[in-house]
Coordinates of N, CA and C in Angstrom, one line a residue:
X17 N -36.2 -47.2 -34.7 CA -36.5 -48.6 -34.5 C -38.0 -48.8 -35.0
X18 N -38.1 -49.8 -35.9 CA -39.4 -50.0 -36.4 C -40.2 -50.8 -35.4
X19 N -41.5 -50.9 -35.6 CA -42.4 -51.5 -34.7 C -42.1 -53.0 -34.6
X20 N -41.8 -53.6 -35.8 CA -41.5 -55.0 -35.9 C -40.3 -55.3 -35.0
X21 N -39.2 -54.5 -35.2 CA -38.0 -54.7 -34.4 C -38.3 -54.5 -32.8
X22 N -39.1 -53.6 -32.6 CA -39.5 -53.3 -31.1 C -40.2 -54.6 -30.5
X23 N -41.1 -55.0 -31.3 CA -41.9 -56.3 -30.7 C -40.9 -57.5 -30.7
X24 N -40.0 -57.6 -31.6 CA -39.0 -58.7 -31.6 C -38.2 -58.6 -30.4
X25 N -37.8 -57.4 -30.0 CA -37.0 -57.2 -28.8 C -37.8 -57.5 -27.5
X26 N -39.1 -57.0 -27.5 CA -39.9 -57.3 -26.3 C -40.1 -58.8 -26.2
X27 N -40.4 -59.5 -27.3 CA -40.6 -60.9 -27.2 C -39.4 -61.7 -26.8
X28 N -38.2 -61.2 -27.2 CA -36.9 -61.8 -26.8 C -36.7 -61.6 -25.3
X29 N -37.0 -60.4 -24.8 CA -36.8 -60.1 -23.4 C -37.7 -61.0 -22.5
X30 N -39.0 -61.1 -23.0 CA -40.0 -61.9 -22.2 C -39.8 -63.4 -22.5
X31 N -38.8 -63.8 -23.3 CA -38.5 -65.1 -23.6 C -39.7 -65.9 -24.3
X32 N -40.3 -65.1 -25.2 CA -41.5 -65.7 -26.0 C -40.9 -66.2 -27.3
X33 N -41.4 -67.4 -27.6 CA -41.0 -68.0 -28.9 C -42.1 -68.1 -29.8
X34 N -42.0 -67.8 -31.1 CA -43.2 -68.0 -32.0 C -43.3 -69.4 -32.3
X35 N -44.4 -70.0 -32.3 CA -44.6 -71.3 -32.6 C -45.0 -71.4 -34.1
X36 N -44.2 -72.1 -34.9 CA -44.5 -72.3 -36.3 C -45.4 -73.5 -36.5
X37 N -46.6 -73.3 -36.9 CA -47.5 -74.4 -37.1 C -47.6 -74.7 -38.5
X38 N -46.8 -75.7 -39.0 CA -46.8 -76.0 -40.4 C -47.7 -77.3 -40.5
X39 N -48.5 -77.2 -41.5 CA -49.4 -78.3 -41.8 C -48.8 -79.1 -43.0
X40 N -48.4 -80.4 -42.6 CA -47.7 -81.3 -43.6 C -48.8 -82.2 -44.2
X41 N -49.8 -82.5 -43.4 CA -50.8 -83.4 -44.0 C -52.2 -83.1 -43.3
X42 N -53.2 -83.6 -44.0 CA -54.6 -83.3 -43.5 C -55.3 -84.6 -43.7
X43 N -56.1 -85.0 -42.8 CA -57.0 -86.2 -42.9 C -58.4 -85.7 -43.4
X44 N -58.8 -86.3 -44.5 CA -60.1 -86.0 -45.1 C -61.0 -87.3 -45.2
X45 N -62.1 -87.1 -45.7 CA -63.1 -88.3 -45.9 C -62.5 -89.2 -46.9
X46 N -61.7 -88.6 -47.8 CA -61.1 -89.4 -48.9 C -59.8 -90.0 -48.6
X47 N -59.3 -89.8 -47.4 CA -58.0 -90.2 -47.0 C -57.1 -89.1 -46.6
X48 N -55.8 -89.4 -46.5 CA -54.8 -88.4 -46.1 C -54.2 -87.6 -47.2
X49 N -54.1 -86.4 -47.1 CA -53.4 -85.5 -48.1 C -52.1 -85.1 -47.6
X50 N -51.0 -85.3 -48.3 CA -49.7 -84.8 -47.9 C -48.9 -84.1 -48.9
X51 N -49.3 -84.1 -50.1 CA -48.7 -83.4 -51.2 C -49.0 -81.9 -51.0
X52 N -48.0 -81.1 -51.0 CA -48.3 -79.6 -50.9 C -49.3 -79.0 -51.8
X53 N -49.2 -79.4 -53.1 CA -50.2 -78.8 -54.0 C -51.6 -79.2 -53.8
X54 N -51.7 -80.5 -53.3 CA -53.1 -81.0 -53.0 C -53.6 -80.4 -51.7
X55 N -52.7 -80.3 -50.8 CA -53.1 -79.5 -49.5 C -53.6 -78.2 -49.8
X56 N -52.9 -77.3 -50.7 CA -53.2 -76.1 -51.0 C -54.6 -76.1 -51.7
X57 N -54.8 -77.0 -52.6 CA -56.1 -77.1 -53.3 C -57.3 -77.4 -52.4
X58 N -56.9 -78.4 -51.4 CA -58.0 -78.7 -50.5 C -58.4 -77.5 -49.6
X59 N -57.4 -76.8 -49.1 CA -57.8 -75.6 -48.3 C -58.4 -74.6 -49.1
X60 N -58.0 -74.4 -50.4 CA -58.6 -73.4 -51.2 C -60.1 -73.7 -51.4
X61 N -60.3 -75.1 -51.7 CA -61.7 -75.5 -52.0 C -62.5 -75.3 -50.7
X62 N -62.0 -75.7 -49.5 CA -62.7 -75.5 -48.3 C -63.2 -74.1 -48.0
X63 N -62.2 -73.2 -48.1 CA -62.5 -71.8 -47.8 C -63.3 -71.1 -48.8
X64 N -63.3 -71.5 -50.1 CA -64.2 -70.9 -51.1 C -65.5 -71.4 -51.1
X65 N -65.7 -72.7 -50.5 CA -67.1 -73.3 -50.5 C -67.8 -73.0 -49.2
X66 N -67.1 -72.7 -48.1 CA -67.8 -72.6 -46.8 C -68.9 -71.6 -46.7
X67 N -68.7 -70.4 -47.4 CA -69.8 -69.3 -47.5 C -71.0 -69.9 -48.1
X68 N -71.0 -70.4 -49.3 CA -72.2 -70.9 -49.9 C -72.8 -72.0 -49.2
X69 N -72.0 -72.9 -48.6 CA -72.6 -74.0 -47.8 C -73.4 -73.5 -46.6
X70 N -72.8 -72.6 -45.9 CA -73.5 -72.0 -44.7 C -74.8 -71.2 -45.2
X71 N -74.7 -70.5 -46.3 CA -75.9 -69.9 -46.8 C -77.0 -70.8 -47.1
X72 N -76.7 -72.0 -47.5 CA -77.8 -73.0 -47.9 C -78.5 -73.4 -46.6
X73 N -77.9 -73.3 -45.5 CA -78.5 -73.7 -44.2 C -79.4 -72.6 -43.6
X74 N -79.3 -71.4 -44.1 CA -80.1 -70.4 -43.6 C -81.4 -70.3 -44.5
X75 N -82.5 -70.4 -43.9 CA -83.7 -70.3 -44.6 C -84.0 -69.0 -45.2
X76 N -84.8 -69.0 -46.3 CA -85.2 -67.8 -46.9 C -86.3 -67.1 -46.1
X77 N -86.2 -65.8 -46.0 CA -87.3 -65.0 -45.3 C -87.8 -64.0 -46.2
X78 N -88.9 -63.4 -45.8 CA -89.5 -62.3 -46.5 C -89.0 -60.9 -46.0
X79 N -88.1 -61.0 -45.1 CA -87.6 -59.8 -44.5 C -86.4 -59.1 -45.3
X80 N -86.4 -57.9 -45.4 CA -85.4 -57.1 -46.1 C -84.3 -56.8 -45.1
X81 N -83.0 -56.5 -45.6 CA -82.0 -56.1 -44.7 C -82.3 -54.8 -44.0
X82 N -83.1 -54.0 -44.6 CA -83.4 -52.8 -43.9 C -84.3 -52.9 -42.6
X83 N -84.8 -54.1 -42.5 CA -85.6 -54.5 -41.3 C -84.7 -54.6 -40.1
X84 N -83.4 -54.8 -40.3 CA -82.5 -55.0 -39.2 C -81.7 -53.7 -38.9
X85 N -82.0 -52.7 -39.7 CA -81.2 -51.5 -39.4 C -82.1 -50.4 -38.7
X86 N -81.5 -49.8 -37.6 CA -82.3 -48.8 -36.9 C -81.8 -47.4 -37.4
X87 N -82.7 -46.5 -37.3 CA -82.3 -45.2 -37.8 C -81.5 -44.5 -36.8
X88 N -80.5 -43.7 -37.3 CA -79.7 -42.9 -36.3 C -80.4 -41.8 -35.7
X89 N -80.2 -41.6 -34.5 CA -80.9 -40.5 -33.8 C -80.0 -39.3 -33.4
X90 N -78.7 -39.6 -33.7 CA -77.7 -38.5 -33.3 C -77.5 -37.6 -34.5
X91 N -76.9 -36.5 -34.2 CA -76.7 -35.5 -35.3 C -75.3 -35.0 -35.3
X92 N -74.8 -34.4 -36.3 CA -73.5 -34.0 -36.4 C -73.3 -32.7 -37.0
X93 N -72.6 -31.7 -36.4 CA -72.4 -30.4 -36.9 C -70.9 -30.0 -37.0
X94 N -70.5 -29.3 -38.0 CA -69.1 -28.9 -38.0 C -69.0 -27.7 -37.2
X95 N -67.9 -27.4 -36.6 CA -67.7 -26.2 -35.8 C -66.5 -25.5 -36.4
X96 N -66.5 -24.2 -36.3 CA -65.3 -23.5 -36.8 C -64.3 -23.6 -35.7
X97 N -63.0 -23.6 -36.2 CA -61.8 -23.7 -35.3 C -61.0 -22.5 -35.5
X98 N -60.6 -21.9 -34.4 CA -59.7 -20.7 -34.5 C -58.3 -21.1 -34.6
X99 N -57.5 -20.2 -35.2 CA -56.0 -20.5 -35.4 C -55.4 -20.5 -34.0
X100 N -55.9 -19.7 -33.0 CA -55.4 -19.7 -31.7 C -55.6 -21.1 -31.1
X101 N -56.7 -21.7 -31.2 CA -57.0 -23.0 -30.7 C -56.1 -24.0 -31.3
X102 N -55.9 -24.0 -32.6 CA -55.0 -24.9 -33.3 C -53.5 -24.8 -32.8
X103 N -53.2 -23.5 -32.7 CA -51.7 -23.2 -32.2 C -51.6 -23.7 -30.7
X104 N -52.6 -23.5 -30.0 CA -52.5 -24.0 -28.6 C -52.4 -25.5 -28.5
X105 N -53.1 -26.2 -29.3 CA -53.1 -27.6 -29.3 C -51.7 -28.1 -29.8
X106 N -51.2 -27.5 -30.8 CA -49.9 -27.9 -31.4 C -48.8 -27.7 -30.3
X107 N -49.0 -26.5 -29.6 CA -48.0 -26.2 -28.6 C -48.0 -27.1 -27.4
X108 N -49.1 -27.8 -27.2 CA -49.3 -28.7 -26.1 C -48.7 -30.1 -26.3
X109 N -48.3 -30.4 -27.5 CA -47.7 -31.7 -27.8 C -46.5 -31.9 -26.9
X110 N -46.4 -33.2 -26.4 CA -45.2 -33.6 -25.6 C -44.1 -34.0 -26.6
X111 N -43.0 -33.3 -26.5 CA -41.9 -33.6 -27.5 C -41.2 -35.0 -27.2
X112 N -41.5 -35.6 -26.1 CA -40.9 -36.9 -25.7 C -41.7 -38.0 -26.3
X113 N -42.9 -37.8 -26.8 CA -43.7 -38.8 -27.3 C -43.2 -39.3 -28.6
X114 N -43.5 -40.6 -29.0 CA -43.1 -41.1 -30.3 C -43.9 -40.5 -31.5
X115 N -43.4 -40.8 -32.6 CA -44.2 -40.2 -33.8 C -45.4 -41.0 -34.1
X116 N -46.3 -40.3 -34.8 CA -47.5 -41.0 -35.3 C -47.3 -41.7 -36.6
X117 N -48.5 -41.9 -37.3 CA -48.4 -42.6 -38.5 C -47.7 -41.8 -39.6
X118 N -47.7 -40.4 -39.5 CA -47.0 -39.5 -40.3 C -45.5 -39.4 -40.2
X119 N -44.9 -40.1 -39.1 CA -43.5 -40.1 -38.7 C -42.9 -38.7 -38.5
X120 N -43.8 -37.8 -38.1 CA -43.3 -36.4 -37.9 C -43.1 -36.3 -36.3
X121 N -42.0 -36.0 -35.9 CA -41.7 -35.9 -34.5 C -42.4 -34.7 -33.9
X122 N -42.9 -34.8 -32.7 CA -43.6 -33.7 -32.0 C -42.7 -32.5 -31.8
X123 N -41.4 -32.7 -31.6 CA -40.5 -31.6 -31.5 C -40.5 -30.7 -32.7
X124 N -40.5 -31.3 -33.9 CA -40.6 -30.6 -35.2 C -41.9 -29.8 -35.2
X125 N -43.0 -30.5 -34.9 CA -44.3 -29.7 -34.9 C -44.3 -28.6 -34.0
X126 N -43.7 -28.7 -32.8 CA -43.6 -27.6 -31.8 C -42.9 -26.5 -32.4
X127 N -41.8 -26.7 -33.1 CA -41.0 -25.7 -33.7 C -41.7 -25.0 -34.8
X128 N -42.4 -25.8 -35.6 CA -43.1 -25.3 -36.8 C -44.5 -24.7 -36.4
X129 N -45.0 -24.9 -35.2 CA -46.4 -24.5 -34.9 C -46.7 -23.1 -35.3
X130 N -45.9 -22.0 -35.1 CA -46.3 -20.7 -35.5 C -46.5 -20.6 -37.0
X131 N -45.8 -21.3 -37.7 CA -45.9 -21.3 -39.2 C -47.0 -22.1 -39.8
X132 N -47.3 -23.2 -39.2 CA -48.2 -24.2 -39.8 C -49.6 -24.0 -39.2
X133 N -49.8 -23.3 -38.1 CA -51.1 -23.2 -37.4 C -52.1 -22.6 -38.4
X134 N -51.8 -21.6 -39.2 CA -52.8 -20.9 -40.1 C -53.2 -22.0 -41.1
X135 N -52.3 -22.7 -41.7 CA -52.6 -23.7 -42.8 C -53.5 -24.7 -42.3
X136 N -53.1 -25.3 -41.1 CA -53.9 -26.4 -40.5 C -55.3 -25.9 -40.1
X137 N -55.4 -24.6 -39.7 CA -56.7 -24.1 -39.3 C -57.6 -24.1 -40.6
X138 N -57.0 -23.7 -41.7 CA -57.9 -23.7 -42.9 C -58.3 -25.1 -43.4
X139 N -57.4 -26.1 -43.1 CA -57.7 -27.5 -43.5 C -58.8 -28.0 -42.5
X140 N -58.7 -27.7 -41.3 CA -59.7 -28.1 -40.3 C -61.0 -27.4 -40.5

């Protein structure tokens, strides 16, 4: 079952209905716009112009963007990982959990753990 179908089922069970908010007209300073092409053009102009319009309201400063950035005080070090540790982690997977983004079931990983642990350790 895909995620989309799952949410569809959940929403159906909870009696949630999606509201379709269709914009058929828009009131502007120049009057009402109801033609779909004119509406699309109006929204396009609005969203492409909003950034520069806001930028004009912000005063110029002598400050540089680096003035707002603080230096990191933490450090990071790689650690070696043992094949035993990788195998132990692979073996601790719950076979009843759903797949991840790779769509590989935990049960398959558990079965393959003795074979793939070495390769995964080298990658890590």
